[in-house]
Amino acid sequence: MPHRLNRTLSPIRVLQVEDNALDAELVLGELEADGLAYSARLVDDEASYLEALESFRPDIVLSDLSLPGFSGQRALELLRARDDGTPFIFVSATLGEEAAIEALRNGATDYILKQNPARMASAVRRALSEAEAERAAHRAEAELIRAQRFEALAMLAGGLSHDLRNLLQPLLLAGDSLLDYQDDPRLARLGSLVRDCGKRGLEMVQSMLSFARGARRAEQVRLGALTNALELLLQGSVPRAVAMEMTLDDPELTFEGNHTELQQCLLNLCLNAIQAMPDGGRLHITSSRCALPDDFFLDDEEPREGEYLRLTVADTGHGMDGDTLERLFEPFFTTKQTGTGLGLLSCKRIVASHGGVMRVESKPGEGTAFHLYLPLEVQDETDSSESGDDWLQGEAERVLVVIEEAAQLSLLADMLDAYGYQAHGSQSGTVALQWIEAQGLPDVVVMDAEMNLFTGVRTLAALVDRGYAGPVLLLARPEAPPRLEELPSLEHLHVVDKPVTARGLLQTLRLALKNSEAT
């Protein structure tokens, strides 16, 4: 994939270190003749050079070798002390071969003899293009490391959540048992406190588990759009020595999945492939449709009949031996000096969250191919993960949560966010109505019936006056149910008993949305 300099929006900033104004004009004339748009600044001493680096922020430095009281070598040293990425080109009439080699070793990008200025424009274009590509590669690597650290946090949250859930179950039972001692007010209050704290803790655990699973939001992913986005992200990250190809059998193919997660997975595999080809090679991304037999699946995988999309990321790099392949998806195992050992594990998790499987083929000296198999048929809602909560995931619906108690409001909003909803929290009906005026009507409303300043009934009446006809989940104590005759006419009104559990609320929420869509 060739690198092209894109400077259509703004001219390049050229800092010239030169004491001969005529020579400086000749250099700029070469750039102008080649059609390069530029703005230039000329300096000839160290003080003005340092000031220009700070205020002018050059894209490239063109420097003579020797100046009175200053030198090109000193200019290069000062630039590299501040910035490793800005190109630096020596332009001199006296630079010999040995001095040129030494300059390149010290961090210079190139050198041009004043007697041969014709190469100036092409050298500037190449230096800027390579610098741009290197910056893009650094950004991609930083994003990859950030994603891997996020994956490590998700794994940690998942592990802690499972342990905390086991600890909270006895706490919930103890709270209910203490409530039986109603003749002792102190024990009854203690039981209520233990039970309520336990339930809140359990809801927080559910949020952490949802975060660890990724809280995937299902959407329709078009294969062509996915690969186009991948190609855009890889621009500037593919070295000249690596030839990148994409072969798609059906770019218009659409399937259910999460565009962002799949993009992250493919980007991870492509960057790994590029790093496996330091001397160059071929990166090939292909897609095809296939049917998988039952004997294709491993013992720890659930066989699923049907058609699959196979995405393959293949390289011609150094490949992997058998020992490396066996530990490939082991957490924190890596063969790279700066790796975290979580990138491939993240890819496997993403594919598994889509109901798919991964396979890898590799031989030392022959390259590596990763195959991603994603089901093309929508899975039945009853085919869920071990928690049985997959069908509870939202699809980015906007939920307005109106609860006066700050702790409960924060807890419910965080839980809804973790399950794929867009939750907005308000501590009063007045604030909620102001939000609606600014943001428009939500898809669903979750509201506490017991609010002091602006009651739930009055807030619902104001919502109806503003045209809201969607689902409403009204939170109320069983011993103090809302007076339904005072409520405004709402077709999709659901009363949820307090204290609210995460699963109970999510179940009611999904059913309410489903029923409202059916009418």
PDB file of C-alpha atoms in Angstrom, residues 131-375:
ATOM      1  CA  ALA A 131       6.943  10.642   8.976  1.00  0.00           C
ATOM      2  CA  GLU A 132       3.171  10.647   8.527  1.00  0.00           C
ATOM      3  CA  ALA A 133       3.154   6.863   8.187  1.00  0.00           C
ATOM      4  CA  GLU A 134       5.270   6.441  11.306  1.00  0.00           C
ATOM      5  CA  ARG A 135       2.961   8.689  13.326  1.00  0.00           C
ATOM      6  CA  ALA A 136      -0.029   6.663  12.137  1.00  0.00           C
ATOM      7  CA  ALA A 137       1.703   3.440  13.135  1.00  0.00           C
ATOM      8  CA  HIS A 138       2.430   4.840  16.606  1.00  0.00           C
ATOM      9  CA  ARG A 139      -1.206   5.892  16.977  1.00  0.00           C
ATOM     10  CA  ALA A 140      -2.414   2.452  15.926  1.00  0.00           C
ATOM     11  CA  GLU A 141      -0.011   0.740  18.316  1.00  0.00           C
ATOM     12  CA  ALA A 142      -1.070   3.023  21.175  1.00  0.00           C
ATOM     13  CA  GLU A 143      -4.727   2.293  20.434  1.00  0.00           C
ATOM     14  CA  LEU A 144      -3.990  -1.432  20.377  1.00  0.00           C
ATOM     15  CA  ILE A 145      -2.221  -1.272  23.764  1.00  0.00           C
ATOM     16  CA  ARG A 146      -5.107   0.803  25.167  1.00  0.00           C
ATOM     17  CA  ALA A 147      -7.621  -1.781  23.960  1.00  0.00           C
ATOM     18  CA  GLN A 148      -5.563  -4.609  25.467  1.00  0.00           C
ATOM     19  CA  ARG A 149      -5.376  -2.814  28.822  1.00  0.00           C
ATOM     20  CA  PHE A 150      -9.144  -2.329  28.685  1.00  0.00           C
ATOM     21  CA  GLU A 151      -9.506  -6.048  28.028  1.00  0.00           C
ATOM     22  CA  ALA A 152      -7.339  -6.797  31.072  1.00  0.00           C
ATOM     23  CA  LEU A 153      -9.606  -4.583  33.178  1.00  0.00           C
ATOM     24  CA  ALA A 154     -12.659  -6.411  31.825  1.00  0.00           C
ATOM     25  CA  MET A 155     -11.112  -9.779  32.700  1.00  0.00           C
ATOM     26  CA  LEU A 156     -10.308  -8.559  36.208  1.00  0.00           C
ATOM     27  CA  ALA A 157     -13.842  -7.182  36.637  1.00  0.00           C
ATOM     28  CA  GLY A 158     -15.293 -10.487  35.486  1.00  0.00           C
ATOM     29  CA  GLY A 159     -13.201 -12.518  37.914  1.00  0.00           C
ATOM     30  CA  LEU A 160     -13.948 -10.249  40.854  1.00  0.00           C
ATOM     31  CA  SER A 161     -17.648 -10.162  40.025  1.00  0.00           C
ATOM     32  CA  HIS A 162     -18.028 -13.924  40.088  1.00  0.00           C
ATOM     33  CA  ASP A 163     -16.326 -14.099  43.510  1.00  0.00           C
ATOM     34  CA  LEU A 164     -18.335 -11.178  44.909  1.00  0.00           C
ATOM     35  CA  ARG A 165     -21.594 -12.688  43.716  1.00  0.00           C
ATOM     36  CA  ASN A 166     -20.841 -15.876  45.642  1.00  0.00           C
ATOM     37  CA  LEU A 167     -20.115 -13.836  48.770  1.00  0.00           C
ATOM     38  CA  LEU A 168     -23.273 -11.757  48.452  1.00  0.00           C
ATOM     39  CA  GLN A 169     -25.693 -14.656  48.237  1.00  0.00           C
ATOM     40  CA  PRO A 170     -25.339 -15.629  51.963  1.00  0.00           C
ATOM     41  CA  LEU A 171     -25.615 -11.938  52.839  1.00  0.00           C
ATOM     42  CA  LEU A 172     -28.983 -11.685  51.090  1.00  0.00           C
ATOM     43  CA  LEU A 173     -30.239 -14.803  52.872  1.00  0.00           C
ATOM     44  CA  ALA A 174     -29.077 -13.454  56.238  1.00  0.00           C
ATOM     45  CA  GLY A 175     -30.941 -10.181  55.666  1.00  0.00           C
ATOM     46  CA  ASP A 176     -34.188 -12.003  54.897  1.00  0.00           C
ATOM     47  CA  SER A 177     -33.765 -14.207  57.994  1.00  0.00           C
ATOM     48  CA  LEU A 178     -33.261 -11.213  60.276  1.00  0.00           C
ATOM     49  CA  LEU A 179     -36.479  -9.678  58.991  1.00  0.00           C
ATOM     50  CA  ASP A 180     -38.386 -12.557  60.614  1.00  0.00           C
ATOM     51  CA  TYR A 181     -37.569 -11.092  64.056  1.00  0.00           C
ATOM     52  CA  GLN A 182     -40.155  -8.329  63.824  1.00  0.00           C
ATOM     53  CA  ASP A 183     -40.589  -8.299  67.621  1.00  0.00           C
ATOM     54  CA  ASP A 184     -37.093  -6.878  67.955  1.00  0.00           C
ATOM     55  CA  PRO A 185     -37.036  -3.541  66.073  1.00  0.00           C
ATOM     56  CA  ARG A 186     -33.238  -3.405  66.104  1.00  0.00           C
ATOM     57  CA  LEU A 187     -32.892  -6.801  64.439  1.00  0.00           C
ATOM     58  CA  ALA A 188     -35.612  -5.922  61.932  1.00  0.00           C
ATOM     59  CA  ARG A 189     -33.824  -2.681  60.982  1.00  0.00           C
ATOM     60  CA  LEU A 190     -30.530  -4.537  60.771  1.00  0.00           C
ATOM     61  CA  GLY A 191     -32.127  -7.165  58.526  1.00  0.00           C
ATOM     62  CA  SER A 192     -33.568  -4.501  56.247  1.00  0.00           C
ATOM     63  CA  LEU A 193     -30.173  -2.788  56.019  1.00  0.00           C
ATOM     64  CA  VAL A 194     -28.326  -6.042  55.281  1.00  0.00           C
ATOM     65  CA  ARG A 195     -30.874  -7.089  52.665  1.00  0.00           C
ATOM     66  CA  ASP A 196     -30.911  -3.724  50.885  1.00  0.00           C
ATOM     67  CA  CYS A 197     -27.116  -3.418  50.892  1.00  0.00           C
ATOM     68  CA  GLY A 198     -26.825  -6.975  49.613  1.00  0.00           C
ATOM     69  CA  LYS A 199     -29.252  -6.313  46.773  1.00  0.00           C
ATOM     70  CA  ARG A 200     -27.445  -3.135  45.788  1.00  0.00           C
ATOM     71  CA  GLY A 201     -24.145  -5.000  45.867  1.00  0.00           C
ATOM     72  CA  LEU A 202     -25.616  -7.741  43.681  1.00  0.00           C
ATOM     73  CA  GLU A 203     -26.814  -5.177  41.142  1.00  0.00           C
ATOM     74  CA  MET A 204     -23.336  -3.645  41.035  1.00  0.00           C
ATOM     75  CA  VAL A 205     -21.887  -7.110  40.485  1.00  0.00           C
ATOM     76  CA  GLN A 206     -24.308  -7.654  37.605  1.00  0.00           C
ATOM     77  CA  SER A 207     -23.105  -4.381  36.072  1.00  0.00           C
ATOM     78  CA  MET A 208     -19.486  -5.496  36.403  1.00  0.00           C
ATOM     79  CA  LEU A 209     -20.288  -8.841  34.787  1.00  0.00           C
ATOM     80  CA  SER A 210     -22.055  -7.093  31.945  1.00  0.00           C
ATOM     81  CA  PHE A 211     -18.998  -4.871  31.464  1.00  0.00           C
ATOM     82  CA  ALA A 212     -16.725  -7.921  31.435  1.00  0.00           C
ATOM     83  CA  ARG A 213     -18.920  -9.590  28.802  1.00  0.00           C
ATOM     84  CA  GLY A 214     -18.784  -6.452  26.720  1.00  0.00           C
ATOM     85  CA  ALA A 215     -22.501  -5.530  26.860  1.00  0.00           C
ATOM     86  CA  ARG A 216     -22.643  -6.077  23.114  1.00  0.00           C
ATOM     87  CA  ARG A 217     -25.083  -3.946  21.197  1.00  0.00           C
ATOM     88  CA  ALA A 218     -26.429  -5.859  18.212  1.00  0.00           C
ATOM     89  CA  GLU A 219     -26.620  -4.047  14.897  1.00  0.00           C
ATOM     90  CA  GLN A 220     -26.588  -4.875  11.224  1.00  0.00           C
ATOM     91  CA  VAL A 221     -22.989  -4.950   9.986  1.00  0.00           C
ATOM     92  CA  ARG A 222     -22.275  -4.660   6.263  1.00  0.00           C
ATOM     93  CA  LEU A 223     -19.106  -6.511   5.308  1.00  0.00           C
ATOM     94  CA  GLY A 224     -17.961  -3.867   2.808  1.00  0.00           C
ATOM     95  CA  ALA A 225     -18.367  -1.052   5.336  1.00  0.00           C
ATOM     96  CA  LEU A 226     -16.434  -3.068   7.923  1.00  0.00           C
ATOM     97  CA  THR A 227     -13.462  -3.681   5.610  1.00  0.00           C
ATOM     98  CA  ASN A 228     -13.512  -0.097   4.289  1.00  0.00           C
ATOM     99  CA  ALA A 229     -13.224   1.179   7.859  1.00  0.00           C
ATOM    100  CA  LEU A 230     -10.394  -1.278   8.504  1.00  0.00           C
ATOM    101  CA  GLU A 231      -8.521  -0.115   5.405  1.00  0.00           C
ATOM    102  CA  LEU A 232      -8.895   3.496   6.507  1.00  0.00           C
ATOM    103  CA  LEU A 233      -7.508   2.696   9.975  1.00  0.00           C
ATOM    104  CA  LEU A 234      -4.541   0.899   8.436  1.00  0.00           C
ATOM    105  CA  GLN A 235      -3.581   3.829   6.199  1.00  0.00           C
ATOM    106  CA  GLY A 236      -0.088   4.863   7.140  1.00  0.00           C
ATOM    107  CA  SER A 237       0.496   1.699   9.196  1.00  0.00           C
ATOM    108  CA  VAL A 238       1.354  -0.649   6.320  1.00  0.00           C
ATOM    109  CA  PRO A 239       5.045  -0.345   5.368  1.00  0.00           C
ATOM    110  CA  ARG A 240       6.030  -0.036   1.724  1.00  0.00           C
ATOM    111  CA  ALA A 241       7.573  -3.488   1.859  1.00  0.00           C
ATOM    112  CA  VAL A 242       4.219  -5.056   2.778  1.00  0.00           C
ATOM    113  CA  ALA A 243       1.652  -5.580   0.014  1.00  0.00           C
ATOM    114  CA  MET A 244      -1.899  -5.501   1.370  1.00  0.00           C
ATOM    115  CA  GLU A 245      -4.766  -7.138  -0.523  1.00  0.00           C
ATOM    116  CA  MET A 246      -8.468  -7.516   0.194  1.00  0.00           C
ATOM    117  CA  THR A 247     -10.628 -10.159  -1.515  1.00  0.00           C
ATOM    118  CA  LEU A 248     -14.327 -10.129  -0.577  1.00  0.00           C
ATOM    119  CA  ASP A 249     -16.769 -12.522  -2.175  1.00  0.00           C
ATOM    120  CA  ASP A 250     -19.798 -10.374  -1.230  1.00  0.00           C
ATOM    121  CA  PRO A 251     -19.140  -6.840   0.098  1.00  0.00           C
ATOM    122  CA  GLU A 252     -22.904  -6.254   0.439  1.00  0.00           C
ATOM    123  CA  LEU A 253     -23.318  -9.182   2.836  1.00  0.00           C
ATOM    124  CA  THR A 254     -25.056  -8.022   6.027  1.00  0.00           C
ATOM    125  CA  PHE A 255     -25.088  -9.861   9.343  1.00  0.00           C
ATOM    126  CA  GLU A 256     -25.883  -9.190  12.988  1.00  0.00           C
ATOM    127  CA  GLY A 257     -22.935  -8.106  15.103  1.00  0.00           C
ATOM    128  CA  ASN A 258     -21.058  -5.202  16.632  1.00  0.00           C
ATOM    129  CA  HIS A 259     -19.183  -3.125  14.056  1.00  0.00           C
ATOM    130  CA  THR A 260     -16.772  -1.532  16.554  1.00  0.00           C
ATOM    131  CA  GLU A 261     -15.751  -4.797  18.231  1.00  0.00           C
ATOM    132  CA  LEU A 262     -15.222  -6.621  14.919  1.00  0.00           C
ATOM    133  CA  GLN A 263     -13.215  -3.669  13.603  1.00  0.00           C
ATOM    134  CA  GLN A 264     -11.015  -3.799  16.712  1.00  0.00           C
ATOM    135  CA  CYS A 265     -10.533  -7.544  16.281  1.00  0.00           C
ATOM    136  CA  LEU A 266      -9.499  -7.296  12.597  1.00  0.00           C
ATOM    137  CA  LEU A 267      -7.232  -4.302  13.278  1.00  0.00           C
ATOM    138  CA  ASN A 268      -5.495  -6.243  16.056  1.00  0.00           C
ATOM    139  CA  LEU A 269      -4.866  -9.228  13.766  1.00  0.00           C
ATOM    140  CA  CYS A 270      -3.630  -7.022  10.900  1.00  0.00           C
ATOM    141  CA  LEU A 271      -1.176  -5.098  13.096  1.00  0.00           C
ATOM    142  CA  ASN A 272       0.137  -8.391  14.493  1.00  0.00           C
ATOM    143  CA  ALA A 273       0.596  -9.646  10.933  1.00  0.00           C
ATOM    144  CA  ILE A 274       2.518  -6.503   9.930  1.00  0.00           C
ATOM    145  CA  GLN A 275       4.826  -6.889  12.943  1.00  0.00           C
ATOM    146  CA  ALA A 276       5.453 -10.500  11.912  1.00  0.00           C
ATOM    147  CA  MET A 277       6.852  -9.262   8.543  1.00  0.00           C
ATOM    148  CA  PRO A 278       9.688  -6.855   9.461  1.00  0.00           C
ATOM    149  CA  ASP A 279      11.391  -7.505   6.102  1.00  0.00           C
ATOM    150  CA  GLY A 280       8.204  -7.168   4.089  1.00  0.00           C
ATOM    151  CA  GLY A 281       5.698  -9.622   2.703  1.00  0.00           C
ATOM    152  CA  ARG A 282       2.015  -9.968   1.858  1.00  0.00           C
ATOM    153  CA  LEU A 283      -1.022  -9.244   4.033  1.00  0.00           C
ATOM    154  CA  HIS A 284      -4.184 -10.795   2.596  1.00  0.00           C
ATOM    155  CA  ILE A 285      -7.685 -10.282   4.024  1.00  0.00           C
ATOM    156  CA  THR A 286     -10.375 -12.498   2.522  1.00  0.00           C
ATOM    157  CA  SER A 287     -14.016 -13.394   3.134  1.00  0.00           C
ATOM    158  CA  SER A 288     -16.177 -16.323   2.099  1.00  0.00           C
ATOM    159  CA  ARG A 289     -19.333 -18.153   3.154  1.00  0.00           C
ATOM    160  CA  CYS A 290     -19.240 -21.720   4.376  1.00  0.00           C
ATOM    161  CA  ALA A 291     -21.134 -24.383   6.293  1.00  0.00           C
ATOM    162  CA  LEU A 292     -19.389 -25.977   9.270  1.00  0.00           C
ATOM    163  CA  PRO A 293     -19.867 -29.698  10.068  1.00  0.00           C
ATOM    164  CA  ASP A 294     -20.354 -30.880  13.659  1.00  0.00           C
ATOM    165  CA  ASP A 295     -16.878 -32.395  13.826  1.00  0.00           C
ATOM    166  CA  PHE A 296     -15.348 -28.958  13.102  1.00  0.00           C
ATOM    167  CA  PHE A 297     -16.097 -27.741  16.630  1.00  0.00           C
ATOM    168  CA  LEU A 298     -13.820 -28.461  19.591  1.00  0.00           C
ATOM    169  CA  ASP A 299     -14.902 -30.103  22.832  1.00  0.00           C
ATOM    170  CA  ASP A 300     -15.355 -26.778  24.650  1.00  0.00           C
ATOM    171  CA  GLU A 301     -17.344 -25.244  21.765  1.00  0.00           C
ATOM    172  CA  GLU A 302     -21.047 -25.637  21.149  1.00  0.00           C
ATOM    173  CA  PRO A 303     -21.771 -26.981  17.632  1.00  0.00           C
ATOM    174  CA  ARG A 304     -24.161 -24.699  15.766  1.00  0.00           C
ATOM    175  CA  GLU A 305     -25.477 -25.704  12.388  1.00  0.00           C
ATOM    176  CA  GLY A 306     -25.957 -23.113   9.690  1.00  0.00           C
ATOM    177  CA  GLU A 307     -24.066 -20.823   7.372  1.00  0.00           C
ATOM    178  CA  TYR A 308     -21.004 -18.900   8.543  1.00  0.00           C
ATOM    179  CA  LEU A 309     -19.002 -15.960   7.311  1.00  0.00           C
ATOM    180  CA  ARG A 310     -15.291 -16.778   7.286  1.00  0.00           C
ATOM    181  CA  LEU A 311     -12.946 -13.807   7.601  1.00  0.00           C
ATOM    182  CA  THR A 312      -9.260 -14.623   7.126  1.00  0.00           C
ATOM    183  CA  VAL A 313      -6.230 -12.468   7.956  1.00  0.00           C
ATOM    184  CA  ALA A 314      -3.138 -14.133   6.451  1.00  0.00           C
ATOM    185  CA  ASP A 315       0.489 -13.053   6.313  1.00  0.00           C
ATOM    186  CA  THR A 316       3.747 -14.393   4.880  1.00  0.00           C
ATOM    187  CA  GLY A 317       5.754 -13.626   8.023  1.00  0.00           C
ATOM    188  CA  HIS A 318       8.010 -15.773  10.166  1.00  0.00           C
ATOM    189  CA  GLY A 319       5.164 -17.990  11.420  1.00  0.00           C
ATOM    190  CA  MET A 320       4.881 -19.791  14.763  1.00  0.00           C
ATOM    191  CA  ASP A 321       6.086 -23.112  16.099  1.00  0.00           C
ATOM    192  CA  GLY A 322       3.943 -25.687  17.884  1.00  0.00           C
ATOM    193  CA  ASP A 323       4.817 -24.517  21.407  1.00  0.00           C
ATOM    194  CA  THR A 324       3.762 -20.936  20.593  1.00  0.00           C
ATOM    195  CA  LEU A 325       0.518 -22.114  18.992  1.00  0.00           C
ATOM    196  CA  GLU A 326      -0.390 -24.102  22.106  1.00  0.00           C
ATOM    197  CA  ARG A 327      -0.053 -21.001  24.323  1.00  0.00           C
ATOM    198  CA  LEU A 328      -1.434 -18.511  21.809  1.00  0.00           C
ATOM    199  CA  PHE A 329      -4.611 -17.646  23.725  1.00  0.00           C
ATOM    200  CA  GLU A 330      -3.044 -17.891  27.177  1.00  0.00           C
ATOM    201  CA  PRO A 331      -3.496 -14.618  29.139  1.00  0.00           C
ATOM    202  CA  PHE A 332      -0.328 -12.475  29.322  1.00  0.00           C
ATOM    203  CA  PHE A 333       1.653 -14.834  27.072  1.00  0.00           C
ATOM    204  CA  THR A 334       3.418 -12.825  24.375  1.00  0.00           C
ATOM    205  CA  THR A 335       6.389 -13.139  22.039  1.00  0.00           C
ATOM    206  CA  LYS A 336       6.721  -9.356  21.651  1.00  0.00           C
ATOM    207  CA  GLN A 337       8.888  -7.188  23.860  1.00  0.00           C
ATOM    208  CA  THR A 338       6.198  -4.558  24.442  1.00  0.00           C
ATOM    209  CA  GLY A 339       3.164  -6.824  24.145  1.00  0.00           C
ATOM    210  CA  THR A 340       0.602  -7.451  26.864  1.00  0.00           C
ATOM    211  CA  GLY A 341      -0.416 -10.969  25.832  1.00  0.00           C
ATOM    212  CA  LEU A 342      -4.093  -9.968  25.731  1.00  0.00           C
ATOM    213  CA  GLY A 343      -4.645  -8.959  22.099  1.00  0.00           C
ATOM    214  CA  LEU A 344      -5.470 -12.403  20.719  1.00  0.00           C
ATOM    215  CA  LEU A 345      -7.456 -13.272  23.827  1.00  0.00           C
ATOM    216  CA  SER A 346      -9.521 -10.133  23.178  1.00  0.00           C
ATOM    217  CA  CYS A 347     -10.093 -11.225  19.570  1.00  0.00           C
ATOM    218  CA  LYS A 348     -11.228 -14.653  20.690  1.00  0.00           C
ATOM    219  CA  ARG A 349     -13.641 -13.106  23.208  1.00  0.00           C
ATOM    220  CA  ILE A 350     -15.133 -10.808  20.567  1.00  0.00           C
ATOM    221  CA  VAL A 351     -15.665 -13.671  18.118  1.00  0.00           C
ATOM    222  CA  ALA A 352     -17.181 -15.842  20.862  1.00  0.00           C
ATOM    223  CA  SER A 353     -19.555 -13.022  21.881  1.00  0.00           C
ATOM    224  CA  HIS A 354     -20.856 -13.140  18.291  1.00  0.00           C
ATOM    225  CA  GLY A 355     -21.493 -16.866  18.600  1.00  0.00           C
ATOM    226  CA  GLY A 356     -18.458 -17.674  16.436  1.00  0.00           C
ATOM    227  CA  VAL A 357     -15.141 -19.491  16.690  1.00  0.00           C
ATOM    228  CA  MET A 358     -11.517 -18.812  15.743  1.00  0.00           C
ATOM    229  CA  ARG A 359      -8.924 -21.023  14.109  1.00  0.00           C
ATOM    230  CA  VAL A 360      -5.249 -20.407  13.353  1.00  0.00           C
ATOM    231  CA  GLU A 361      -2.832 -22.030  10.900  1.00  0.00           C
ATOM    232  CA  SER A 362       0.879 -21.305  11.088  1.00  0.00           C
ATOM    233  CA  LYS A 363       4.228 -22.809  10.188  1.00  0.00           C
ATOM    234  CA  PRO A 364       7.690 -21.385  10.890  1.00  0.00           C
ATOM    235  CA  GLY A 365       8.950 -19.569   7.829  1.00  0.00           C
ATOM    236  CA  GLU A 366       5.647 -19.877   5.953  1.00  0.00           C
ATOM    237  CA  GLY A 367       3.401 -17.346   7.656  1.00  0.00           C
ATOM    238  CA  THR A 368       0.188 -17.366   9.676  1.00  0.00           C
ATOM    239  CA  ALA A 369      -3.535 -17.293   8.894  1.00  0.00           C
ATOM    240  CA  PHE A 370      -6.273 -16.471  11.406  1.00  0.00           C
ATOM    241  CA  HIS A 371      -9.784 -17.586  10.445  1.00  0.00           C
ATOM    242  CA  LEU A 372     -12.842 -15.997  12.081  1.00  0.00           C
ATOM    243  CA  TYR A 373     -16.122 -17.891  11.690  1.00  0.00           C
ATOM    244  CA  LEU A 374     -19.211 -15.740  12.403  1.00  0.00           C
ATOM    245  CA  PRO A 375     -22.748 -17.187  12.199  1.00  0.00           C
TER     246      PRO A 375
END
